[in-house]
mmCIF file of C-alpha atoms in Angstrom:
data_model
loop_
_atom_site.group_PDB
_atom_site.id
_atom_site.type_symbol
_atom_site.label_atom_id
_atom_site.label_comp_id
_atom_site.label_asym_id
_atom_site.label_seq_id
_atom_site.Cartn_x
_atom_site.Cartn_y
_atom_site.Cartn_z
ATOM 1 C CA UNK A 1 51.285 39.128 -13.679
ATOM 2 C CA UNK A 2 49.672 41.746 -11.569
ATOM 3 C CA UNK A 3 53.275 43.405 -10.760
ATOM 4 C CA UNK A 4 53.565 43.841 -14.911
ATOM 5 C CA UNK A 5 49.941 44.832 -15.090
ATOM 6 C CA UNK A 6 50.807 47.364 -12.277
ATOM 7 C CA UNK A 7 54.143 48.658 -14.267
ATOM 8 C CA UNK A 8 52.571 49.146 -17.758
ATOM 9 C CA UNK A 9 49.776 51.197 -15.930
ATOM 10 C CA UNK A 10 52.583 53.318 -14.480
ATOM 11 C CA UNK A 11 54.441 54.009 -17.675
ATOM 12 C CA UNK A 12 51.592 54.527 -19.801
ATOM 13 C CA UNK A 13 48.449 56.865 -19.169
ATOM 14 C CA UNK A 14 45.919 54.903 -21.426
ATOM 15 C CA UNK A 15 46.729 51.795 -19.679
ATOM 16 C CA UNK A 16 46.613 53.676 -16.282
ATOM 17 C CA UNK A 17 42.856 54.383 -16.805
ATOM 18 C CA UNK A 18 42.521 50.371 -17.715
ATOM 19 C CA UNK A 19 44.459 49.444 -14.617
ATOM 20 C CA UNK A 20 40.981 48.448 -12.513
ATOM 21 C CA UNK A 21 39.885 46.585 -15.615
ATOM 22 C CA UNK A 22 42.899 45.110 -15.640
ATOM 23 C CA UNK A 23 42.625 44.386 -12.078
ATOM 24 C CA UNK A 24 39.197 42.490 -12.392
ATOM 25 C CA UNK A 25 40.332 40.499 -15.591
ATOM 26 C CA UNK A 26 43.113 38.999 -13.364
ATOM 27 C CA UNK A 27 40.836 38.280 -10.515
ATOM 28 C CA UNK A 28 38.618 36.665 -12.379
ATOM 29 C CA UNK A 29 41.446 34.869 -13.834
ATOM 30 C CA UNK A 30 42.806 33.708 -11.125
ATOM 31 C CA UNK A 31 39.190 32.292 -10.109
ATOM 32 C CA UNK A 32 39.670 29.163 -12.208
ATOM 33 C CA UNK A 33 40.545 26.450 -9.475
ATOM 34 C CA UNK A 34 40.404 23.188 -12.292
ATOM 35 C CA UNK A 35 43.694 23.060 -14.404
ATOM 36 C CA UNK A 36 43.353 22.038 -17.909
ATOM 37 C CA UNK A 37 44.006 18.201 -17.479
ATOM 38 C CA UNK A 38 46.974 17.016 -18.892
ATOM 39 C CA UNK A 39 45.490 14.099 -20.622
ATOM 40 C CA UNK A 40 43.367 16.656 -22.923
ATOM 41 C CA UNK A 41 46.730 18.804 -23.868
ATOM 42 C CA UNK A 42 48.297 15.525 -25.210
ATOM 43 C CA UNK A 43 47.561 14.702 -28.700
ATOM 44 C CA UNK A 44 44.678 12.142 -29.492
ATOM 45 C CA UNK A 45 46.180 8.737 -30.105
ATOM 46 C CA UNK A 46 44.063 5.966 -31.294
ATOM 47 C CA UNK A 47 45.804 2.349 -32.371
ATOM 48 C CA UNK A 48 44.448 0.332 -35.317
ATOM 49 C CA UNK A 49 42.647 -2.784 -34.315
ATOM 50 C CA UNK A 50 41.362 -5.510 -36.252
ATOM 51 C CA UNK A 51 37.627 -5.734 -35.006
ATOM 52 C CA UNK A 52 36.519 -8.909 -35.647
ATOM 53 C CA UNK A 53 33.985 -9.017 -32.839
ATOM 54 C CA UNK A 54 30.318 -8.459 -33.098
ATOM 55 C CA UNK A 55 30.649 -4.755 -33.784
ATOM 56 C CA UNK A 56 31.681 -1.734 -34.438
ATOM 57 C CA UNK A 57 33.460 -3.073 -37.753
ATOM 58 C CA UNK A 58 36.170 -1.503 -39.272
ATOM 59 C CA UNK A 59 34.892 1.144 -41.635
ATOM 60 C CA UNK A 60 36.332 1.991 -45.167
ATOM 61 C CA UNK A 61 38.616 4.806 -45.980
ATOM 62 C CA UNK A 62 36.040 5.857 -48.207
ATOM 63 C CA UNK A 63 33.207 6.108 -44.939
ATOM 64 C CA UNK A 64 35.498 7.860 -42.868
ATOM 65 C CA UNK A 65 36.637 10.568 -45.487
ATOM 66 C CA UNK A 66 32.904 11.322 -45.722
ATOM 67 C CA UNK A 67 32.712 11.971 -41.963
ATOM 68 C CA UNK A 68 35.287 14.572 -42.580
ATOM 69 C CA UNK A 69 33.564 16.960 -45.165
ATOM 70 C CA UNK A 70 32.647 19.995 -43.742
ATOM 71 C CA UNK A 71 30.053 20.873 -41.662
ATOM 72 C CA UNK A 72 26.639 22.367 -42.674
ATOM 73 C CA UNK A 73 24.159 22.989 -40.907
ATOM 74 C CA UNK A 74 21.131 20.505 -39.999
ATOM 75 C CA UNK A 75 18.472 22.638 -41.572
ATOM 76 C CA UNK A 76 20.184 23.657 -44.367
ATOM 77 C CA UNK A 77 18.357 22.454 -48.264
ATOM 78 C CA UNK A 78 22.016 20.438 -48.660
ATOM 79 C CA UNK A 79 21.322 18.805 -45.781
ATOM 80 C CA UNK A 80 17.771 17.936 -46.866
ATOM 81 C CA UNK A 81 18.999 16.637 -49.999
ATOM 82 C CA UNK A 82 21.598 14.271 -47.978
ATOM 83 C CA UNK A 83 18.609 13.164 -45.540
ATOM 84 C CA UNK A 84 16.612 12.246 -48.874
ATOM 85 C CA UNK A 85 19.485 9.868 -50.067
ATOM 86 C CA UNK A 86 19.698 8.077 -46.917
ATOM 87 C CA UNK A 87 16.278 7.480 -47.217
ATOM 88 C CA UNK A 88 16.207 6.061 -50.213
ATOM 89 C CA UNK A 89 19.574 3.820 -49.527
ATOM 90 C CA UNK A 90 17.178 2.528 -46.494
ATOM 91 C CA UNK A 91 14.501 1.853 -48.967
ATOM 92 C CA UNK A 92 16.794 -0.604 -51.066
ATOM 93 C CA UNK A 93 18.352 -2.068 -47.907
ATOM 94 C CA UNK A 94 15.485 -2.770 -46.006
ATOM 95 C CA UNK A 95 13.533 -3.874 -49.762
ATOM 96 C CA UNK A 96 10.610 -1.405 -49.127
ATOM 97 C CA UNK A 97 8.459 1.148 -50.233
ATOM 98 C CA UNK A 98 7.605 2.775 -46.866
ATOM 99 C CA UNK A 99 7.288 6.594 -47.136
ATOM 100 C CA UNK A 100 8.190 6.767 -43.045
ATOM 101 C CA UNK A 101 11.457 5.879 -43.119
ATOM 102 C CA UNK A 102 14.305 7.639 -41.371
ATOM 103 C CA UNK A 103 17.340 7.600 -39.626
ATOM 104 C CA UNK A 104 17.181 8.121 -35.579
ATOM 105 C CA UNK A 105 20.501 10.217 -33.988
ATOM 106 C CA UNK A 106 21.474 7.602 -32.053
ATOM 107 C CA UNK A 107 22.537 3.777 -32.057
ATOM 108 C CA UNK A 108 20.593 0.647 -32.249
ATOM 109 C CA UNK A 109 18.826 1.114 -28.840
ATOM 110 C CA UNK A 110 17.379 4.558 -30.064
ATOM 111 C CA UNK A 111 15.545 2.926 -33.038
ATOM 112 C CA UNK A 112 14.610 -0.024 -30.315
ATOM 113 C CA UNK A 113 13.079 2.681 -28.259
ATOM 114 C CA UNK A 114 11.798 4.433 -30.766
ATOM 115 C CA UNK A 115 9.453 1.480 -32.168
ATOM 116 C CA UNK A 116 8.373 0.564 -28.372
ATOM 117 C CA UNK A 117 7.467 4.226 -27.733
ATOM 118 C CA UNK A 118 5.612 5.231 -30.479
ATOM 119 C CA UNK A 119 3.566 2.216 -31.050
ATOM 120 C CA UNK A 120 2.942 0.875 -27.636
ATOM 121 C CA UNK A 121 1.134 2.695 -24.840
ATOM 122 C CA UNK A 122 0.814 2.090 -21.278
ATOM 123 C CA UNK A 123 -1.159 -0.911 -20.481
ATOM 124 C CA UNK A 124 -1.206 -2.539 -24.045
ATOM 125 C CA UNK A 125 -0.205 -5.786 -24.312
ATOM 126 C CA UNK A 126 3.124 -6.614 -26.078
ATOM 127 C CA UNK A 127 4.937 -10.327 -26.698
ATOM 128 C CA UNK A 128 8.588 -10.449 -27.133
ATOM 129 C CA UNK A 129 10.675 -13.386 -28.293
ATOM 130 C CA UNK A 130 13.857 -13.846 -26.065
ATOM 131 C CA UNK A 131 16.502 -16.192 -27.456
ATOM 132 C CA UNK A 132 19.585 -13.741 -26.695
ATOM 133 C CA UNK A 133 20.292 -10.396 -25.356
ATOM 134 C CA UNK A 134 18.074 -8.162 -27.832
ATOM 135 C CA UNK A 135 14.655 -9.732 -26.864
ATOM 136 C CA UNK A 136 15.739 -9.175 -23.099
ATOM 137 C CA UNK A 137 16.275 -5.320 -24.097
ATOM 138 C CA UNK A 138 13.092 -4.768 -25.839
ATOM 139 C CA UNK A 139 11.048 -6.400 -22.862
ATOM 140 C CA UNK A 140 12.848 -3.871 -20.538
ATOM 141 C CA UNK A 141 12.091 -0.924 -22.730
ATOM 142 C CA UNK A 142 8.475 -2.075 -22.633
ATOM 143 C CA UNK A 143 8.181 -2.627 -19.208
ATOM 144 C CA UNK A 144 9.930 1.014 -18.351
ATOM 145 C CA UNK A 145 7.059 2.557 -20.131
ATOM 146 C CA UNK A 146 4.306 0.384 -18.856
ATOM 147 C CA UNK A 147 3.111 -1.791 -21.228
ATOM 148 C CA UNK A 148 1.842 -5.523 -20.214
ATOM 149 C CA UNK A 149 4.768 -7.712 -21.016
ATOM 150 C CA UNK A 150 4.503 -11.642 -22.367
ATOM 151 C CA UNK A 151 7.552 -13.363 -22.969
ATOM 152 C CA UNK A 152 8.715 -16.239 -25.325
ATOM 153 C CA UNK A 153 11.626 -17.518 -24.118
ATOM 154 C CA UNK A 154 13.860 -19.885 -25.452
ATOM 155 C CA UNK A 155 18.054 -20.535 -24.614
ATOM 156 C CA UNK A 156 20.474 -18.974 -26.611
ATOM 157 C CA UNK A 157 21.041 -20.390 -29.813
ATOM 158 C CA UNK A 158 16.730 -21.494 -29.856
ATOM 159 C CA UNK A 159 14.828 -20.163 -32.606
ATOM 160 C CA UNK A 160 11.157 -20.286 -32.938
ATOM 161 C CA UNK A 161 8.722 -21.721 -35.269
ATOM 162 C CA UNK A 162 5.627 -20.277 -36.780
ATOM 163 C CA UNK A 163 3.609 -22.917 -35.058
ATOM 164 C CA UNK A 164 5.021 -21.835 -31.330
ATOM 165 C CA UNK A 165 4.478 -18.441 -32.522
ATOM 166 C CA UNK A 166 0.926 -18.828 -33.711
ATOM 167 C CA UNK A 167 -0.035 -20.395 -30.390
ATOM 168 C CA UNK A 168 0.673 -17.168 -28.466
ATOM 169 C CA UNK A 169 -2.219 -15.345 -30.006
ATOM 170 C CA UNK A 170 -4.225 -15.736 -26.639
ATOM 171 C CA UNK A 171 -2.583 -12.589 -25.472
ATOM 172 C CA UNK A 172 -3.442 -10.246 -27.902
ATOM 173 C CA UNK A 173 -0.548 -8.155 -28.355
ATOM 174 C CA UNK A 174 -0.436 -5.100 -30.020
ATOM 175 C CA UNK A 175 3.172 -5.712 -30.995
ATOM 176 C CA UNK A 176 5.319 -9.015 -31.511
ATOM 177 C CA UNK A 177 9.037 -8.289 -31.383
ATOM 178 C CA UNK A 178 11.420 -10.423 -33.047
ATOM 179 C CA UNK A 179 15.341 -10.575 -33.484
ATOM 180 C CA UNK A 180 16.335 -11.685 -37.007
ATOM 181 C CA UNK A 181 20.117 -11.256 -36.287
ATOM 182 C CA UNK A 182 20.535 -12.505 -32.416
ATOM 183 C CA UNK A 183 24.141 -11.315 -32.367
ATOM 184 C CA UNK A 184 24.594 -12.720 -28.901
ATOM 185 C CA UNK A 185 24.205 -16.482 -30.199
ATOM 186 C CA UNK A 186 25.172 -15.841 -33.402
ATOM 187 C CA UNK A 187 21.607 -16.866 -34.600
ATOM 188 C CA UNK A 188 19.538 -15.861 -37.901
ATOM 189 C CA UNK A 189 15.897 -16.465 -36.954
ATOM 190 C CA UNK A 190 13.903 -17.643 -40.041
ATOM 191 C CA UNK A 191 10.756 -15.034 -40.241
ATOM 192 C CA UNK A 192 8.949 -15.947 -43.622
ATOM 193 C CA UNK A 193 5.272 -16.399 -42.583
ATOM 194 C CA UNK A 194 5.165 -14.663 -39.393
ATOM 195 C CA UNK A 195 4.267 -10.707 -40.631
ATOM 196 C CA UNK A 196 1.289 -13.286 -41.888
ATOM 197 C CA UNK A 197 0.680 -14.559 -38.042
ATOM 198 C CA UNK A 198 0.574 -11.080 -36.920
ATOM 199 C CA UNK A 199 -1.739 -9.819 -39.241
ATOM 200 C CA UNK A 200 -4.090 -12.135 -38.684
ATOM 201 C CA UNK A 201 -3.878 -11.354 -35.011
ATOM 202 C CA UNK A 202 -4.267 -7.809 -35.602
ATOM 203 C CA UNK A 203 -0.888 -7.072 -34.190
ATOM 204 C CA UNK A 204 2.563 -5.412 -35.595
ATOM 205 C CA UNK A 205 5.432 -7.187 -36.480
ATOM 206 C CA UNK A 206 8.918 -5.464 -35.025
ATOM 207 C CA UNK A 207 12.141 -6.978 -36.381
ATOM 208 C CA UNK A 208 15.723 -6.256 -35.521
ATOM 209 C CA UNK A 209 18.008 -6.203 -38.077
ATOM 210 C CA UNK A 210 21.259 -4.706 -36.236
ATOM 211 C CA UNK A 211 23.395 -7.497 -36.771
ATOM 212 C CA UNK A 212 21.866 -9.006 -39.905
ATOM 213 C CA UNK A 213 21.365 -6.555 -42.525
ATOM 214 C CA UNK A 214 23.610 -6.372 -45.390
ATOM 215 C CA UNK A 215 24.434 -9.813 -44.376
ATOM 216 C CA UNK A 216 21.457 -12.195 -44.515
ATOM 217 C CA UNK A 217 18.317 -11.651 -46.920
ATOM 218 C CA UNK A 218 15.543 -9.744 -45.689
ATOM 219 C CA UNK A 219 12.456 -8.350 -47.315
ATOM 220 C CA UNK A 220 10.441 -5.912 -45.529
ATOM 221 C CA UNK A 221 7.257 -5.382 -47.806
ATOM 222 C CA UNK A 222 7.361 -8.957 -48.969
ATOM 223 C CA UNK A 223 7.617 -10.349 -45.571
ATOM 224 C CA UNK A 224 5.060 -8.269 -43.859
ATOM 225 C CA UNK A 225 7.287 -6.661 -41.626
ATOM 226 C CA UNK A 226 5.870 -3.464 -39.975
ATOM 227 C CA UNK A 227 8.668 -2.159 -38.219
ATOM 228 C CA UNK A 228 12.420 -2.822 -38.977
ATOM 229 C CA UNK A 229 15.172 -1.178 -38.065
ATOM 230 C CA UNK A 230 19.312 -1.860 -37.901
ATOM 231 C CA UNK A 231 22.169 0.221 -36.767
ATOM 232 C CA UNK A 232 24.960 1.791 -38.740
ATOM 233 C CA UNK A 233 28.062 0.171 -37.077
ATOM 234 C CA UNK A 234 27.949 -3.398 -38.443
ATOM 235 C CA UNK A 235 27.747 -4.690 -41.990
ATOM 236 C CA UNK A 236 26.512 -1.215 -43.167
ATOM 237 C CA UNK A 237 30.224 -0.526 -41.861
ATOM 238 C CA UNK A 238 29.814 3.624 -40.608
ATOM 239 C CA UNK A 239 30.460 4.447 -37.413
ATOM 240 C CA UNK A 240 28.142 4.197 -34.449
ATOM 241 C CA UNK A 241 25.625 6.801 -33.991
ATOM 242 C CA UNK A 242 22.951 6.439 -36.550
ATOM 243 C CA UNK A 243 19.958 3.664 -36.842
ATOM 244 C CA UNK A 244 17.973 3.498 -39.691
ATOM 245 C CA UNK A 245 14.173 2.186 -39.281
ATOM 246 C CA UNK A 246 11.243 2.263 -41.191
ATOM 247 C CA UNK A 247 7.598 1.961 -40.489
ATOM 248 C CA UNK A 248 4.979 0.729 -43.064
ATOM 249 C CA UNK A 249 0.931 2.101 -43.223
ATOM 250 C CA UNK A 250 0.084 -0.496 -40.401
ATOM 251 C CA UNK A 251 2.152 0.863 -38.002
ATOM 252 C CA UNK A 252 1.752 4.577 -38.899
ATOM 253 C CA UNK A 253 -2.063 3.883 -38.138
ATOM 254 C CA UNK A 254 -1.467 2.909 -34.679
ATOM 255 C CA UNK A 255 1.287 5.464 -34.355
ATOM 256 C CA UNK A 256 -0.645 8.345 -35.259
ATOM 257 C CA UNK A 257 -3.982 7.667 -33.353
ATOM 258 C CA UNK A 258 -2.504 7.421 -30.036
ATOM 259 C CA UNK A 259 -4.818 8.173 -26.801
ATOM 260 C CA UNK A 260 -1.388 9.373 -25.031
ATOM 261 C CA UNK A 261 2.041 11.356 -26.214
ATOM 262 C CA UNK A 262 4.867 8.990 -26.601
ATOM 263 C CA UNK A 263 7.131 8.940 -23.548
ATOM 264 C CA UNK A 264 10.232 10.323 -24.691
ATOM 265 C CA UNK A 265 10.070 13.800 -26.853
ATOM 266 C CA UNK A 266 13.217 13.157 -29.196
ATOM 267 C CA UNK A 267 12.088 9.558 -30.233
ATOM 268 C CA UNK A 268 8.257 11.370 -30.856
ATOM 269 C CA UNK A 269 7.626 10.273 -34.771
ATOM 270 C CA UNK A 270 5.330 12.827 -34.760
ATOM 271 C CA UNK A 271 8.171 15.300 -35.025
ATOM 272 C CA UNK A 272 10.771 13.101 -36.343
ATOM 273 C CA UNK A 273 8.113 12.729 -39.400
ATOM 274 C CA UNK A 274 8.506 16.359 -40.164
ATOM 275 C CA UNK A 275 12.453 16.347 -39.487
ATOM 276 C CA UNK A 276 12.802 13.640 -42.169
ATOM 277 C CA UNK A 277 10.379 15.170 -44.866
ATOM 278 C CA UNK A 278 7.912 12.420 -44.560
ATOM 279 C CA UNK A 279 4.665 14.044 -43.385
ATOM 280 C CA UNK A 280 3.598 15.642 -46.374
ATOM 281 C CA UNK A 281 4.092 19.219 -44.971
ATOM 282 C CA UNK A 282 6.173 22.215 -47.041
ATOM 283 C CA UNK A 283 8.173 23.013 -44.121
ATOM 284 C CA UNK A 284 10.686 21.044 -41.667
ATOM 285 C CA UNK A 285 10.445 22.444 -38.372
ATOM 286 C CA UNK A 286 13.554 22.640 -36.023
ATOM 287 C CA UNK A 287 13.341 18.992 -33.579
ATOM 288 C CA UNK A 288 16.879 18.366 -32.697
ATOM 289 C CA UNK A 289 20.379 18.740 -33.997
ATOM 290 C CA UNK A 290 20.900 15.765 -36.042
ATOM 291 C CA UNK A 291 24.667 14.184 -36.148
ATOM 292 C CA UNK A 292 25.782 15.854 -39.711
ATOM 293 C CA UNK A 293 29.111 13.931 -40.063
ATOM 294 C CA UNK A 294 27.166 10.673 -38.835
ATOM 295 C CA UNK A 295 24.819 11.320 -41.636
ATOM 296 C CA UNK A 296 27.510 12.067 -43.927
ATOM 297 C CA UNK A 297 29.152 8.740 -43.162
ATOM 298 C CA UNK A 298 25.540 6.619 -43.163
ATOM 299 C CA UNK A 299 25.257 8.148 -46.599
ATOM 300 C CA UNK A 300 28.406 6.873 -47.942
ATOM 301 C CA UNK A 301 27.953 3.505 -46.679
ATOM 302 C CA UNK A 302 24.433 2.907 -48.109
ATOM 303 C CA UNK A 303 25.892 4.479 -51.374
ATOM 304 C CA UNK A 304 28.669 1.281 -50.979
ATOM 305 C CA UNK A 305 25.906 -1.232 -50.169
ATOM 306 C CA UNK A 306 23.728 -0.111 -53.214
ATOM 307 C CA UNK A 307 27.112 -0.275 -55.693
ATOM 308 C CA UNK A 308 27.836 -3.447 -54.640
ATOM 309 C CA UNK A 309 24.452 -4.796 -54.643
ATOM 310 C CA UNK A 310 22.440 -6.713 -51.546
ATOM 311 C CA UNK A 311 22.452 -9.990 -53.535
ATOM 312 C CA UNK A 312 26.555 -9.791 -54.014
ATOM 313 C CA UNK A 313 26.904 -8.793 -50.585
ATOM 314 C CA UNK A 314 24.460 -11.406 -48.964
ATOM 315 C CA UNK A 315 26.351 -14.206 -51.121
ATOM 316 C CA UNK A 316 29.654 -12.900 -50.073
ATOM 317 C CA UNK A 317 29.001 -12.775 -46.423
ATOM 318 C CA UNK A 318 27.879 -16.504 -46.332
ATOM 319 C CA UNK A 319 30.774 -17.777 -48.521
ATOM 320 C CA UNK A 320 33.276 -16.110 -46.151
ATOM 321 C CA UNK A 321 31.162 -17.396 -43.288
ATOM 322 C CA UNK A 322 31.628 -21.070 -44.423
ATOM 323 C CA UNK A 323 35.317 -20.501 -45.148
ATOM 324 C CA UNK A 324 35.742 -19.435 -41.362
ATOM 325 C CA UNK A 325 33.480 -22.553 -40.462
ATOM 326 C CA UNK A 326 35.630 -25.046 -41.876
ATOM 327 C CA UNK A 327 38.701 -22.863 -40.225
ATOM 328 C CA UNK A 328 37.101 -23.020 -36.913
ATOM 329 C CA UNK A 329 36.462 -26.831 -37.558
ATOM 330 C CA UNK A 330 39.987 -27.602 -38.524
ATOM 331 C CA UNK A 331 41.000 -25.771 -35.325
ATOM 332 C CA UNK A 332 38.989 -28.831 -33.265
ATOM 333 C CA UNK A 333 36.453 -25.796 -31.987
ATOM 334 C CA UNK A 334 32.998 -26.520 -31.978
ATOM 335 C CA UNK A 335 30.279 -24.115 -33.610
ATOM 336 C CA UNK A 336 27.627 -23.096 -31.341
ATOM 337 C CA UNK A 337 24.551 -23.043 -33.612
ATOM 338 C CA UNK A 338 24.624 -26.627 -35.220
ATOM 339 C CA UNK A 339 22.121 -25.987 -37.886
ATOM 340 C CA UNK A 340 24.142 -23.914 -40.325
ATOM 341 C CA UNK A 341 21.122 -22.635 -42.146
ATOM 342 C CA UNK A 342 20.259 -21.131 -38.932
ATOM 343 C CA UNK A 343 23.914 -19.260 -38.527
ATOM 344 C CA UNK A 344 23.889 -15.460 -38.744
ATOM 345 C CA UNK A 345 26.645 -14.861 -41.398
ATOM 346 C CA UNK A 346 28.132 -11.949 -39.783
ATOM 347 C CA UNK A 347 28.769 -13.059 -36.420
ATOM 348 C CA UNK A 348 30.035 -16.805 -35.623
ATOM 349 C CA UNK A 349 29.589 -18.188 -32.463
ATOM 350 C CA UNK A 350 32.206 -21.103 -31.237
ATOM 351 C CA UNK A 351 31.230 -23.100 -27.941
ATOM 352 C CA UNK A 352 34.029 -21.642 -25.333
ATOM 353 C CA UNK A 353 37.087 -24.422 -26.017
ATOM 354 C CA UNK A 354 36.890 -27.136 -23.114
ATOM 355 C CA UNK A 355 39.702 -26.106 -20.351
ATOM 356 C CA UNK A 356 40.321 -22.750 -21.363
ATOM 357 C CA UNK A 357 39.444 -19.147 -19.683
ATOM 358 C CA UNK A 358 37.764 -17.334 -22.422
ATOM 359 C CA UNK A 359 38.880 -14.035 -21.152
ATOM 360 C CA UNK A 360 42.256 -14.977 -21.107
ATOM 361 C CA UNK A 361 42.147 -16.133 -24.250
ATOM 362 C CA UNK A 362 40.659 -13.034 -25.849
ATOM 363 C CA UNK A 363 42.962 -10.932 -23.989
ATOM 364 C CA UNK A 364 45.939 -12.971 -25.562
ATOM 365 C CA UNK A 365 44.171 -12.277 -28.881
ATOM 366 C CA UNK A 366 43.968 -8.522 -28.568
ATOM 367 C CA UNK A 367 47.683 -8.046 -26.683
ATOM 368 C CA UNK A 368 49.425 -10.264 -29.475
ATOM 369 C CA UNK A 369 47.420 -9.654 -32.308
ATOM 370 C CA UNK A 370 45.596 -6.161 -32.090
ATOM 371 C CA UNK A 371 42.340 -8.043 -32.610
ATOM 372 C CA UNK A 372 39.204 -8.066 -31.193
ATOM 373 C CA UNK A 373 37.153 -10.684 -30.553
ATOM 374 C CA UNK A 374 34.665 -10.917 -27.848
ATOM 375 C CA UNK A 375 32.836 -13.817 -25.365
ATOM 376 C CA UNK A 376 28.895 -13.470 -25.526
ATOM 377 C CA UNK A 377 26.582 -10.791 -24.197
ATOM 378 C CA UNK A 378 23.963 -11.124 -21.642
ATOM 379 C CA UNK A 379 22.410 -14.633 -21.404
ATOM 380 C CA UNK A 380 25.204 -16.173 -23.892
ATOM 381 C CA UNK A 381 27.919 -14.998 -21.246
ATOM 382 C CA UNK A 382 30.150 -18.033 -20.197
ATOM 383 C CA UNK A 383 28.842 -20.064 -23.306
ATOM 384 C CA UNK A 384 30.045 -18.620 -26.757
ATOM 385 C CA UNK A 385 32.926 -16.757 -28.108
ATOM 386 C CA UNK A 386 32.316 -14.559 -30.894
ATOM 387 C CA UNK A 387 34.020 -13.626 -34.550
ATOM 388 C CA UNK A 388 32.171 -11.146 -36.714
ATOM 389 C CA UNK A 389 33.362 -10.499 -40.117
ATOM 390 C CA UNK A 390 31.215 -8.152 -41.622
ATOM 391 C CA UNK A 391 30.928 -5.383 -44.457
ATOM 392 C CA UNK A 392 34.502 -4.228 -44.897
ATOM 393 C CA UNK A 393 36.089 -7.199 -42.822
ATOM 394 C CA UNK A 394 33.918 -9.600 -44.637
ATOM 395 C CA UNK A 395 37.034 -11.025 -46.602
ATOM 396 C CA UNK A 396 38.805 -14.513 -46.508
ATOM 397 C CA UNK A 397 42.250 -12.759 -45.799
ATOM 398 C CA UNK A 398 40.486 -11.627 -42.405
ATOM 399 C CA UNK A 399 39.308 -15.224 -41.927
ATOM 400 C CA UNK A 400 42.870 -16.435 -41.929
ATOM 401 C CA UNK A 401 43.980 -13.453 -39.427
ATOM 402 C CA UNK A 402 41.048 -14.693 -37.418
ATOM 403 C CA UNK A 403 41.891 -18.349 -37.541
ATOM 404 C CA UNK A 404 45.667 -17.861 -36.935
ATOM 405 C CA UNK A 405 44.934 -15.492 -33.945
ATOM 406 C CA UNK A 406 42.843 -18.407 -32.400
ATOM 407 C CA UNK A 407 45.360 -21.211 -33.066
ATOM 408 C CA UNK A 408 47.908 -19.069 -31.189
ATOM 409 C CA UNK A 409 45.938 -18.436 -28.467
ATOM 410 C CA UNK A 410 44.895 -22.130 -27.965
ATOM 411 C CA UNK A 411 48.558 -23.011 -28.081
ATOM 412 C CA UNK A 412 50.053 -20.704 -25.676
ATOM 413 C CA UNK A 413 47.121 -19.918 -23.205
ATOM 414 C CA UNK A 414 46.902 -22.322 -20.429
ATOM 415 C CA UNK A 415 44.324 -25.245 -20.509
ATOM 416 C CA UNK A 416 43.500 -26.606 -17.230
ATOM 417 C CA UNK A 417 43.956 -30.221 -16.658
ATOM 418 C CA UNK A 418 40.104 -30.989 -15.760
#
């Protein structure tokens, strides 16, 4: 290359004057020592999979198309209008009129941390109901930011009664956490009356609906839930990366009358409330760049839920889950949650079939059926296999596909003599 540049400089006076510049350019180019990676130079390839695990779930073409719309600025008036639409969609999905309603730029864990970081200060007491991985996660988050964490613990699949929850008021917690949809065990925890108990003890009630929203009934206002959050990638059928969350007036009073700043700047609701137009100010100031395409997709998924209707969505998830239960029992498989009224409609758990290696079964199903199912998570690892049919995937035809894949795995995977 340098010889070529020198030849050009010899034959062209203008190029000769530019030769020192070209030499410097050549030297700077040669300073690149890491070559372009071959893998990045290949075209992107993504296989089609049946996502019949606990999430993410397959995304409808309409939602995929919405994410490919042209990018606009995250502070443009049109973006604010889309964000306002999202707020209204969350109001409907959560059944709430809370003004302080937003979508986090991040997965369900972002909403989980936002809830704890904003309403709890170091040294304050919190109570966490743990019957799977999500209670464990919230407990760790609260411990990391210096809260005094008390735990109400049951084995995976166990549910909490109101009487049990009432007895732990002695800890004087400022926050009580409960997972409505404990997807690691396939449990749908009843929440009626718990909000009243929390108010009696001057405690905020925080509920996780990442795996249950759109699949099982939840009524934020009627059930006196102070803080509710979910994720985009399960029954809502948007891509992972956004997380609706809502705070009522009780939560806002605690949140905005702190003695200390929240430990996270990104998740500070003082700033996020302005970014989402919830603080009554005329101007929305820059805080962070939100996931524009992710918000497009979330808006469209909330629109689909509104068009279908919550009650129809709840009915269909219950119907398809019941169909799946019958098919699993016909295969001789045991449902992990004995009480059908406590089963999470979106994520079904089965006890690992006796004599089988659950990992081998899952690998076989992926290899031969291009289908994702999963094992347990956290404390339920080694106890269950999980099948998720939610949102767009919530169809009896998909239940049949899942049952066929399981039957094939049971036939062809090795079974120990023990």
